[in-house]
PDB file of C-alpha atoms in Angstrom:
ATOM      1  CA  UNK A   1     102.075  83.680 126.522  1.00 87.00           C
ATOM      2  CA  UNK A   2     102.208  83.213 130.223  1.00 85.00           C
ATOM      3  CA  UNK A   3     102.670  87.115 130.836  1.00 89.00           C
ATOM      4  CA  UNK A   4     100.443  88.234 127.670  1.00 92.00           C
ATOM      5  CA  UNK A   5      97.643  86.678 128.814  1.00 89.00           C
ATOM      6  CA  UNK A   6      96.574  89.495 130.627  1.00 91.00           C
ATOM      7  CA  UNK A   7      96.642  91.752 127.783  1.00 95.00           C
ATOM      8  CA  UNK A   8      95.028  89.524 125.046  1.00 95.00           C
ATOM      9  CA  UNK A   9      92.614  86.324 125.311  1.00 95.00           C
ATOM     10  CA  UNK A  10      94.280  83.185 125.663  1.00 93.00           C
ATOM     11  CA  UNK A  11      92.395  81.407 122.353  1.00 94.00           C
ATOM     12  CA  UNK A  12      93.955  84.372 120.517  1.00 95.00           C
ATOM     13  CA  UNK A  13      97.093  83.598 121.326  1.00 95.00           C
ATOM     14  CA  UNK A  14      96.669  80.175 120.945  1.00 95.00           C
ATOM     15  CA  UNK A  15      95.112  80.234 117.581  1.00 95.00           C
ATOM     16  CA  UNK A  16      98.023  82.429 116.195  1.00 95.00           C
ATOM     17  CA  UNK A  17     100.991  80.510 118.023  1.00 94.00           C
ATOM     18  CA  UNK A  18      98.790  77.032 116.832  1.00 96.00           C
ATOM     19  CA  UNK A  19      99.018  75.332 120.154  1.00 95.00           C
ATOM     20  CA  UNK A  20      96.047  73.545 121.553  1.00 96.00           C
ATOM     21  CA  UNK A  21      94.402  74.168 124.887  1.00 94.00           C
ATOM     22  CA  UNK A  22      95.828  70.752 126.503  1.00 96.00           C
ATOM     23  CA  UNK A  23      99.571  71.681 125.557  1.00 94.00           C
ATOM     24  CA  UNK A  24      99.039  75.091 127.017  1.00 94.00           C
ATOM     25  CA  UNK A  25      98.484  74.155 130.428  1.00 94.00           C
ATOM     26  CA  UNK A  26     100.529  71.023 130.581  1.00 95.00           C
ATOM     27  CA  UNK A  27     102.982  73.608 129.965  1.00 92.00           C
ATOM     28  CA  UNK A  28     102.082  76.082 132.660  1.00 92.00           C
ATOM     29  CA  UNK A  29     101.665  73.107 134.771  1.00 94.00           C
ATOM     30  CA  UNK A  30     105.498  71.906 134.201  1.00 95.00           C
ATOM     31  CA  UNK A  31     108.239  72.434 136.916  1.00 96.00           C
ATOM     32  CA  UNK A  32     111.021  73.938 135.676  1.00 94.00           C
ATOM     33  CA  UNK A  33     114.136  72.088 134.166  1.00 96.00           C
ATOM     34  CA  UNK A  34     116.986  72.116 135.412  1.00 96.00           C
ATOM     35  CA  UNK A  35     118.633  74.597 132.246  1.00 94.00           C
ATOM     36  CA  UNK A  36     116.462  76.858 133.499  1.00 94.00           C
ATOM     37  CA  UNK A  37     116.973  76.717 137.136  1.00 96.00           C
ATOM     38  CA  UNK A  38     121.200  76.647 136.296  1.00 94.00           C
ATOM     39  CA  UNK A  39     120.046  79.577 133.756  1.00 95.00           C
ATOM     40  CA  UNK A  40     118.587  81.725 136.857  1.00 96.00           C
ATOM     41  CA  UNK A  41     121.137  81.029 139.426  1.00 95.00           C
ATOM     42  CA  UNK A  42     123.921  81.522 136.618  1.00 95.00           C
ATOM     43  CA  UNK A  43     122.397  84.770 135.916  1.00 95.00           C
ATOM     44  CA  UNK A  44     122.290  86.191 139.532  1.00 96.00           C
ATOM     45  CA  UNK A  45     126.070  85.439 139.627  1.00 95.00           C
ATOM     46  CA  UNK A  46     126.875  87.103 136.313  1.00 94.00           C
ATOM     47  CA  UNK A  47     125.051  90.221 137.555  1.00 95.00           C
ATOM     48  CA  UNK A  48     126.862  90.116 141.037  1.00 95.00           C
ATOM     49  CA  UNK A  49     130.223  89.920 139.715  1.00 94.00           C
ATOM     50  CA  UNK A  50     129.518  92.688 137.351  1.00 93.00           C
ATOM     51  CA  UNK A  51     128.305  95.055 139.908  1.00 95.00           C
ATOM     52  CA  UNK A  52     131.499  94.105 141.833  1.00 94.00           C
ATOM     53  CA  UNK A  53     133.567  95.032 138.931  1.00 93.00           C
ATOM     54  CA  UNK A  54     131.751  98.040 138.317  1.00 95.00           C
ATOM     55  CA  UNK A  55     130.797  97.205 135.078  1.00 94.00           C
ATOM     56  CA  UNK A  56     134.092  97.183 133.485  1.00 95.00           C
ATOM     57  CA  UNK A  57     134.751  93.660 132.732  1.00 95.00           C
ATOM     58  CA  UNK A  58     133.430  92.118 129.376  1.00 94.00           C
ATOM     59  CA  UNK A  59     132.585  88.883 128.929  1.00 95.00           C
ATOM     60  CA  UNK A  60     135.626  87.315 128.636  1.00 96.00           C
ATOM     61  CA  UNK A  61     137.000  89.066 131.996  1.00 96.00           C
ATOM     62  CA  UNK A  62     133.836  87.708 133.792  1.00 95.00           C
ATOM     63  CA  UNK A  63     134.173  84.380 132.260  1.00 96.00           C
ATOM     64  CA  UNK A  64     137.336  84.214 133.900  1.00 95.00           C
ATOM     65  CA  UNK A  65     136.398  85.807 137.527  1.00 95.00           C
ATOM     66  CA  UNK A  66     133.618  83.601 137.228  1.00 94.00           C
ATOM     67  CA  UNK A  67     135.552  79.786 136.981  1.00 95.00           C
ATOM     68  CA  UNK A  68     138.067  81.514 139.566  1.00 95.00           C
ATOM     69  CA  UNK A  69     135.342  81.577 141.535  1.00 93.00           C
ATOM     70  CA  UNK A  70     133.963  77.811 140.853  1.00 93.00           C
ATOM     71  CA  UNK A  71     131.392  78.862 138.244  1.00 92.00           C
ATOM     72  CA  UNK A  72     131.656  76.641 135.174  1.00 90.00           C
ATOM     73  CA  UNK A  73     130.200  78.937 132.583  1.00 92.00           C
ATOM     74  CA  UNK A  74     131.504  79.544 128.715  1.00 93.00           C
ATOM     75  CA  UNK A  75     131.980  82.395 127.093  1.00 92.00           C
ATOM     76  CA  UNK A  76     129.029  81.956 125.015  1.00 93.00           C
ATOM     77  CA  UNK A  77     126.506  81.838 128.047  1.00 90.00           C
ATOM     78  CA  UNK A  78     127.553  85.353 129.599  1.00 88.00           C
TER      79      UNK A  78
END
């Protein structure tokens, strides 16, 4: 919603995703968790290691790079 709202009007998109005007902008209002701030950071490494690899590695091969490296990260999040 946060990056539509410049295409459509905000009580449209509220209307059809049924969310009130209050739980909107408590929401825009929220820091961010920390998931999402592990989710960012985790992603900038992910990205670095696979430009270092030259995109060859899969996920598994990253995984592994990765915890070498003191990420803890699953399989399931790369």
């Amino acid at each position: 919603m946060k990056e539509m709202r410049l295409h459509y009007p905000l009580s449209l998109m509220r209307r059809i995703m049924n969310v009130s005007a209050s739980g909107y902008y408590a929401w825009i209002d929220r820091p961010p968790s920390k998931w999402s701030l592990q989710e960012a950071r985790l992603e900038l490494e992910i990205k670095a290691m696979d430009k270092l690899t030259r995109h060859t590695y899969g996920a598994e091969r990253l995984q592994r790079e990765l915890v070498k490296q003191g990420v803890q990260v699953g399989i399931c999040r790369i």
